[in-house]
Short mmCIF file of C-alpha atoms in Angstrom, two decimals:
data_model
loop_
_atom_site.label_atom_id
_atom_site.label_comp_id
_atom_site.label_asym_id
_atom_site.label_seq_id
_atom_site.Cartn_x
_atom_site.Cartn_y
_atom_site.Cartn_z
CA MET U 1 105.26 -242.49 -180.47
CA ASN U 2 101.67 -243.77 -180.37
CA SER U 3 98.82 -241.84 -178.80
CA SER U 4 98.82 -243.84 -175.58
CA MET U 5 102.57 -243.25 -175.09
CA SER U 6 102.23 -239.48 -175.61
CA SER U 7 98.94 -238.97 -173.75
CA PHE U 8 98.63 -236.52 -170.87
CA LEU U 9 96.58 -236.67 -167.76
CA LEU U 10 95.82 -234.16 -165.12
CA PHE U 11 94.55 -234.73 -161.59
CA LEU U 12 93.46 -232.15 -159.13
CA LEU U 13 92.80 -232.98 -155.48
CA PHE U 14 90.75 -230.69 -152.97
CA SER U 15 90.33 -228.07 -152.54
CA ILE U 16 105.50 -222.12 -157.40
CA HIS U 17 110.47 -222.36 -157.97
CA VAL U 18 113.38 -222.96 -160.10
CA ILE U 19 113.36 -226.38 -161.77
CA ALA U 20 116.12 -228.40 -163.22
CA VAL U 21 115.83 -229.83 -166.74
CA VAL U 22 117.18 -233.34 -167.41
CA PHE U 23 118.99 -233.65 -170.72
CA SER U 24 118.85 -237.40 -170.80
CA ALA U 25 118.23 -239.02 -174.21
CA LYS U 26 115.41 -240.90 -172.47
CA VAL U 27 113.22 -238.80 -170.35
CA LEU U 28 109.92 -240.50 -170.66
CA PRO U 29 107.87 -241.63 -168.86
CA LEU U 30 107.95 -238.80 -166.35
CA VAL U 31 105.98 -238.45 -163.16
CA ILE U 32 106.07 -235.08 -161.34
CA ASN U 33 103.84 -233.83 -158.49
CA THR U 34 103.67 -230.87 -156.09
CA TRP U 35 105.18 -231.30 -152.71
CA ALA U 36 107.40 -233.99 -151.34
CA PHE U 37 104.77 -236.74 -151.49
CA THR U 38 107.23 -239.29 -152.60
CA ASN U 39 105.02 -242.32 -151.87
CA ALA U 40 102.38 -240.96 -154.28
CA THR U 41 105.12 -240.42 -156.98
CA GLN U 42 106.56 -243.92 -156.52
CA LYS U 43 103.21 -245.58 -156.80
CA ALA U 44 102.33 -243.74 -159.95
CA TRP U 45 105.80 -244.55 -161.38
CA GLU U 46 105.35 -248.28 -160.62
CA VAL U 47 102.03 -248.43 -162.38
CA ILE U 48 103.13 -246.51 -165.51
CA SER U 49 106.70 -247.99 -165.85
CA SER U 50 105.58 -251.59 -165.39
CA GLY U 51 102.97 -251.49 -168.07
CA ASP U 52 100.46 -253.07 -165.71
CA GLY U 53 98.13 -250.09 -165.90
CA SER U 54 97.14 -247.15 -168.05
CA VAL U 55 98.09 -243.55 -167.50
CA LEU U 56 94.73 -242.98 -165.85
CA ASP U 57 95.41 -245.93 -163.53
CA ALA U 58 98.84 -244.37 -162.61
CA VAL U 59 97.16 -241.00 -161.88
CA GLU U 60 94.39 -242.49 -159.85
CA GLN U 61 96.49 -244.83 -157.82
CA GLY U 62 99.28 -242.35 -157.26
CA CYS U 63 96.82 -239.75 -155.87
CA SER U 64 94.94 -242.37 -153.88
CA VAL U 65 98.11 -242.91 -151.88
CA CYS U 66 97.91 -239.31 -150.57
CA GLU U 67 94.17 -239.70 -149.90
CA VAL U 68 94.98 -242.76 -147.71
CA GLU U 69 98.13 -241.28 -146.08
CA GLN U 70 96.51 -237.82 -145.49
CA CYS U 71 99.61 -236.17 -146.93
CA ASP U 72 100.55 -233.20 -144.82
CA PHE U 73 97.23 -233.67 -143.05
CA SER U 74 95.86 -231.26 -145.63
CA VAL U 75 94.94 -233.73 -148.42
CA GLY U 76 92.17 -236.28 -148.01
CA TYR U 77 89.81 -237.22 -145.26
CA GLY U 78 90.41 -235.64 -141.83
CA GLY U 79 91.67 -232.49 -143.44
CA SER U 80 90.59 -228.94 -142.69
CA PRO U 81 86.95 -228.81 -141.77
CA ASP U 82 84.42 -226.23 -142.90
CA GLU U 83 82.41 -223.80 -140.76
CA THR U 84 80.11 -226.65 -139.73
CA GLY U 85 83.00 -228.89 -138.74
CA GLU U 86 82.68 -231.18 -141.79
CA THR U 87 85.52 -232.14 -144.12
CA THR U 88 84.67 -232.17 -147.79
CA LEU U 89 86.90 -233.14 -150.81
CA ASP U 90 87.50 -231.91 -154.34
CA ALA U 91 89.20 -233.78 -157.12
CA MET U 92 89.77 -233.57 -160.87
CA ILE U 93 91.23 -235.87 -163.61
CA MET U 94 91.76 -234.75 -167.20
CA ASP U 95 92.69 -236.62 -170.42
CA GLY U 96 94.92 -234.47 -172.58
CA VAL U 97 94.07 -236.41 -175.77
CA THR U 98 90.31 -236.15 -175.66
CA HIS U 99 90.09 -233.22 -173.18
CA ASP U 100 87.59 -235.30 -171.23
CA VAL U 101 87.42 -234.20 -167.62
CA GLY U 102 85.91 -235.66 -164.47
CA SER U 103 85.72 -233.64 -161.34
CA VAL U 104 83.95 -233.41 -157.99
CA GLY U 105 83.62 -230.49 -155.67
CA GLY U 106 82.42 -230.45 -151.99
CA LEU U 107 82.24 -234.26 -151.99
CA ARG U 108 80.76 -235.31 -148.71
CA ARG U 109 81.31 -238.66 -146.87
CA ILE U 110 83.29 -240.39 -149.59
CA LYS U 111 87.11 -240.89 -149.07
CA SER U 112 88.20 -241.81 -152.61
CA ALA U 113 87.68 -238.46 -154.28
CA ILE U 114 90.04 -239.08 -157.21
CA SER U 115 88.35 -242.37 -158.00
CA VAL U 116 84.91 -240.65 -157.91
CA ALA U 117 86.23 -237.96 -160.28
CA ARG U 118 87.37 -240.61 -162.68
CA ALA U 119 83.97 -242.34 -162.40
CA VAL U 120 82.34 -239.07 -163.35
CA MET U 121 84.46 -238.99 -166.50
CA MET U 122 83.79 -242.64 -167.33
CA TYR U 123 80.17 -243.08 -166.43
CA THR U 124 78.53 -239.72 -167.10
CA LYS U 125 78.50 -236.94 -169.77
CA HIS U 126 79.08 -234.34 -167.10
CA THR U 127 82.31 -232.58 -166.21
CA LEU U 128 81.65 -231.57 -162.63
CA LEU U 129 79.42 -232.92 -159.87
CA VAL U 130 79.19 -231.16 -156.55
CA GLY U 131 77.91 -231.67 -153.01
CA GLU U 132 75.28 -234.18 -152.21
CA ALA U 133 74.73 -234.88 -155.92
CA ALA U 134 78.34 -235.98 -156.14
CA THR U 135 77.95 -238.17 -153.03
CA ASN U 136 74.76 -239.82 -154.33
CA PHE U 137 76.45 -240.55 -157.62
CA ALA U 138 79.46 -242.08 -155.91
CA ILE U 139 77.17 -244.36 -153.78
CA GLU U 140 75.45 -245.49 -156.92
CA MET U 141 78.85 -246.39 -158.29
CA GLY U 142 79.61 -248.56 -155.26
CA PHE U 143 81.71 -246.15 -153.13
CA HIS U 144 81.38 -246.45 -149.32
CA ASN U 145 79.48 -243.75 -147.48
CA GLU U 146 81.48 -242.85 -144.31
CA SER U 147 82.50 -239.88 -142.16
CA LEU U 148 85.50 -237.88 -143.31
CA SER U 149 86.12 -236.49 -139.79
CA THR U 150 88.91 -237.67 -137.54
CA ASN U 151 89.85 -236.83 -133.93
CA SER U 152 92.36 -234.44 -135.40
CA SER U 153 89.92 -232.62 -137.63
CA ILE U 154 87.31 -232.41 -134.76
CA GLU U 155 89.99 -230.90 -132.50
CA LYS U 156 90.91 -228.36 -135.20
CA TYR U 157 87.30 -227.37 -135.43
CA ASN U 158 86.82 -227.03 -131.65
CA ILE U 159 90.00 -224.90 -131.24
CA TRP U 160 88.85 -222.68 -134.16
CA LYS U 161 85.45 -222.11 -132.48
CA ALA U 162 87.14 -221.43 -129.13
CA LYS U 163 89.12 -218.70 -130.83
CA ASP U 164 85.97 -216.99 -131.98
CA CYS U 165 86.12 -218.59 -135.37
CA GLN U 166 89.53 -217.09 -136.41
CA PRO U 167 90.57 -216.98 -139.07
CA ASN U 168 87.58 -217.02 -141.35
CA PHE U 169 86.72 -215.86 -144.88
CA ARG U 170 83.93 -213.47 -144.19
CA GLN U 171 83.97 -209.76 -145.01
CA ASN U 172 81.45 -206.94 -145.04
CA VAL U 173 79.22 -208.72 -142.58
CA LEU U 174 77.95 -208.30 -138.97
CA PRO U 175 78.88 -209.28 -136.35
CA ASP U 176 82.54 -208.32 -137.01
CA PRO U 177 83.99 -211.54 -138.46
CA GLU U 178 87.46 -210.69 -137.06
CA GLU U 179 86.10 -210.97 -133.56
CA HIS U 180 82.98 -213.16 -133.58
CA CYS U 181 81.52 -216.32 -134.88
CA GLY U 182 78.24 -216.20 -136.98
CA PRO U 183 75.54 -216.38 -137.95
CA TYR U 184 76.37 -213.40 -140.02
CA HIS U 185 74.30 -210.95 -142.08
CA PRO U 186 75.38 -208.33 -144.66
CA SER U 187 76.63 -205.01 -143.39
CA ASN U 188 75.18 -201.82 -144.85
CA ARG U 189 76.29 -200.17 -148.09
CA LYS U 190 77.93 -197.24 -146.34
CA GLU U 191 80.46 -199.52 -144.58
CA LYS U 192 81.33 -201.11 -147.86
CA GLN U 193 82.00 -197.71 -149.47
CA ALA U 194 84.03 -196.58 -146.50
CA GLY U 195 86.88 -198.92 -147.45
CA LYS U 196 86.03 -201.90 -145.44
CA GLN U 197 86.70 -204.20 -148.40
CA GLN U 198 89.90 -206.18 -147.80
CA GLN U 199 92.07 -207.81 -150.42
CA ARG U 200 90.62 -211.20 -150.98
CA VAL U 201 93.55 -213.47 -150.26
CA ASN U 202 94.14 -216.19 -147.66
CA MET U 203 97.01 -215.15 -145.55
CA ASP U 204 97.11 -218.59 -143.87
CA ILE U 205 98.15 -220.46 -147.03
CA ASP U 206 101.69 -221.72 -146.81
CA GLU U 207 103.81 -224.80 -147.48
CA HIS U 208 102.15 -226.57 -144.59
CA ASN U 209 98.56 -225.46 -145.42
CA HIS U 210 97.66 -225.86 -149.00
CA ASP U 211 95.07 -228.70 -149.38
CA THR U 212 96.53 -229.94 -152.67
CA ILE U 213 98.45 -232.54 -154.44
CA GLY U 214 99.03 -232.08 -158.19
CA MET U 215 100.67 -234.75 -160.28
CA THR U 216 101.64 -234.88 -163.95
CA ILE U 217 102.67 -238.02 -165.90
CA VAL U 218 104.10 -237.89 -169.39
CA LYS U 219 103.07 -241.22 -171.09
CA GLY U 220 100.73 -239.62 -168.78
CA LEU U 221 100.78 -236.13 -167.26
CA ARG U 222 99.10 -235.17 -164.04
CA VAL U 223 98.71 -232.25 -161.61
CA GLY U 224 96.39 -230.60 -159.16
CA ASP U 225 94.71 -227.91 -156.92
CA SER U 226 90.94 -227.49 -157.34
CA PRO U 227 88.21 -229.06 -159.49
CA ILE U 228 87.95 -226.03 -161.78
CA THR U 229 89.38 -226.95 -165.12
CA GLY U 230 92.28 -224.55 -165.96
CA SER U 231 92.68 -223.33 -162.41
CA GLY U 232 94.02 -226.27 -160.38
CA ALA U 233 95.04 -228.18 -163.47
CA TYR U 234 94.97 -228.20 -167.25
CA VAL U 235 96.51 -230.43 -170.00
CA ASP U 236 96.72 -230.55 -173.73
CA ASN U 237 98.39 -233.55 -175.36
CA ASP U 238 99.82 -231.41 -178.15
CA VAL U 239 101.66 -229.25 -175.61
CA GLY U 240 101.91 -230.34 -171.99
CA GLY U 241 100.15 -229.83 -168.70
CA ALA U 242 100.28 -227.84 -165.44
CA ALA U 243 99.01 -227.97 -161.88
CA ALA U 244 98.57 -225.42 -159.19
CA THR U 245 98.68 -225.47 -155.35
CA GLY U 246 98.09 -222.75 -152.80
CA ASP U 247 95.30 -220.14 -152.45
CA GLY U 248 92.79 -221.75 -154.87
CA ASP U 249 90.20 -218.99 -154.32
CA VAL U 250 92.52 -216.46 -155.92
CA MET U 251 93.89 -218.89 -158.52
CA MET U 252 90.52 -219.70 -159.98
CA ARG U 253 90.09 -216.08 -160.89
CA PHE U 254 93.10 -216.34 -163.30
CA LEU U 255 93.01 -219.95 -164.63
CA PRO U 256 96.84 -220.10 -164.08
CA SER U 257 97.21 -223.78 -165.17
CA TYR U 258 95.53 -222.96 -168.47
CA GLN U 259 97.78 -219.99 -168.81
CA VAL U 260 100.91 -222.11 -168.26
CA VAL U 261 99.87 -224.55 -171.03
CA GLU U 262 99.26 -221.65 -173.41
CA ASN U 263 102.69 -220.24 -172.44
CA LEU U 264 104.22 -223.62 -173.36
CA ARG U 265 102.38 -223.47 -176.69
CA GLN U 266 104.09 -220.22 -177.35
CA GLY U 267 107.52 -221.77 -176.75
CA MET U 268 108.26 -220.88 -173.16
CA SER U 269 110.08 -223.30 -170.99
CA PRO U 270 108.11 -224.90 -168.21
CA THR U 271 109.78 -222.78 -165.59
CA LYS U 272 109.28 -219.51 -167.45
CA ALA U 273 105.61 -220.56 -168.29
CA CYS U 274 104.97 -220.99 -164.54
CA GLU U 275 106.65 -217.82 -163.59
CA ASP U 276 104.64 -215.73 -166.15
CA ALA U 277 101.34 -217.23 -164.99
CA LEU U 278 102.20 -216.38 -161.34
CA ALA U 279 103.22 -212.88 -162.16
CA ARG U 280 99.75 -212.19 -163.61
CA ILE U 281 98.32 -213.08 -160.19
CA VAL U 282 100.87 -211.35 -158.11
CA LYS U 283 100.37 -208.08 -160.06
CA LYS U 284 96.77 -207.97 -158.61
CA TYR U 285 97.28 -209.91 -155.34
CA PRO U 286 100.92 -209.27 -154.17
CA ALA U 287 100.19 -210.99 -150.82
CA PHE U 288 99.08 -214.16 -152.66
CA GLY U 289 100.71 -217.53 -151.82
CA GLY U 290 100.84 -220.37 -154.33
CA ALA U 291 102.90 -222.47 -156.70
CA LEU U 292 102.80 -224.10 -160.21
CA VAL U 293 104.49 -227.11 -161.75
CA ALA U 294 104.45 -228.01 -165.39
CA ALA U 295 105.91 -230.50 -167.99
CA ASN U 296 105.82 -230.33 -171.72
CA ASN U 297 105.30 -233.31 -174.07
CA LYS U 298 109.09 -233.66 -174.50
CA GLY U 299 109.49 -234.47 -170.84
CA LEU U 300 111.00 -231.10 -169.74
CA TYR U 301 109.56 -229.83 -166.53
CA GLY U 302 109.63 -226.77 -164.30
CA GLY U 303 107.77 -224.61 -161.88
CA ALA U 304 107.61 -221.41 -159.83
CA CYS U 305 106.24 -220.17 -156.47
CA HIS U 306 105.37 -216.97 -154.58
CA GLY U 307 104.63 -216.18 -150.98
CA PHE U 308 105.99 -219.48 -149.57
CA SER U 309 109.39 -219.69 -147.93
CA SER U 310 110.11 -222.51 -150.30
CA PHE U 311 108.38 -225.11 -152.41
CA HIS U 312 109.10 -228.78 -152.93
CA TYR U 313 107.97 -231.13 -155.67
CA SER U 314 108.70 -234.85 -156.38
CA LEU U 315 109.92 -236.27 -159.60
CA GLN U 316 110.60 -239.75 -161.19
CA MET U 317 111.90 -240.68 -164.62
CA PRO U 318 114.11 -243.30 -166.31
CA SER U 319 117.32 -241.43 -165.55
CA LEU U 320 116.69 -241.49 -161.76
CA LYS U 321 117.31 -244.46 -159.47
CA SER U 322 114.65 -243.32 -157.03
CA VAL U 323 112.16 -240.50 -156.43
CA LYS U 324 113.86 -237.11 -156.32
CA VAL U 325 112.62 -234.19 -154.27
CA VAL U 326 113.41 -230.69 -155.59
CA GLU U 327 113.37 -227.60 -153.37
CA VAL U 328 112.72 -224.24 -154.95
CA ASN U 329 113.08 -220.74 -153.37
CA CYS U 330 109.95 -218.63 -153.82
CA THR U 331 109.58 -214.96 -154.67
CA GLN U 332 108.29 -212.98 -151.67
CA PRO U 333 105.61 -210.30 -151.35
CA SER U 334 106.90 -206.82 -151.74
CA ARG U 335 107.25 -204.80 -148.61
#
């Protein structure tokens, strides 16, 4: 198999499961992505199976579908606004042959986050551009500058403000973030030492609030969760790739996608590799909610999840007549 046929790609957008293994003699190419975003899966499959585009093209175009369709209303423009009411986007794409990465974080006023991430990889020597610098670069590359807000996102923001900015991610500040909006300032040291510190997990992350699509393609492999390499996604052409979804703030402390790939390198199945990476997080953060999907370079795939009621992912390969959605039961926080 030549290098282009065996190459891997990872994609991570914005801001884990028992998995079946198909024992078909012909399992490649394979497209797999987090959640039941079947239109994205189908688009990537059409590009890669027709030979009309590269693996990078398939990754970009597949994820672009979710950006346009606002999958689950948590991916792409019009998604969850920040404390100022603005929606910003994150994306990452990775080439498993060269390990080149392009990513953007906190991208403002540009809808095509995955395409900007690919432009970072193609037209700069950087790995990650953030905020206004990412926006300025995108405009230089010909992307359209426009608002990412919608009536829905504005309504979400107004409701959040009316509920005294609940929930929010502040702690150890005054006024009390559980009862008031900001502006905030640090509380004193005595309050911190008195046990005010809370476990830093997002209790509102679930199967309907995750801000992520992750896709993997073998003859391309692709996945996703945040623009931090090894956290939301990671890929090595010699081994395979993985993608994460869920509470990205916790995940980036453990680099779970990188851990999954290293587990694959040690001979674990994709499912076991994901379960092990999740267990490392759950040991420290038992209330954590998230999921991982993975595929190795032989076309075997798997995943695991914790804290959700269930997790779905989409799959397409030569042995399937159409995109398949797999449901996985997740492990639950201990009582």
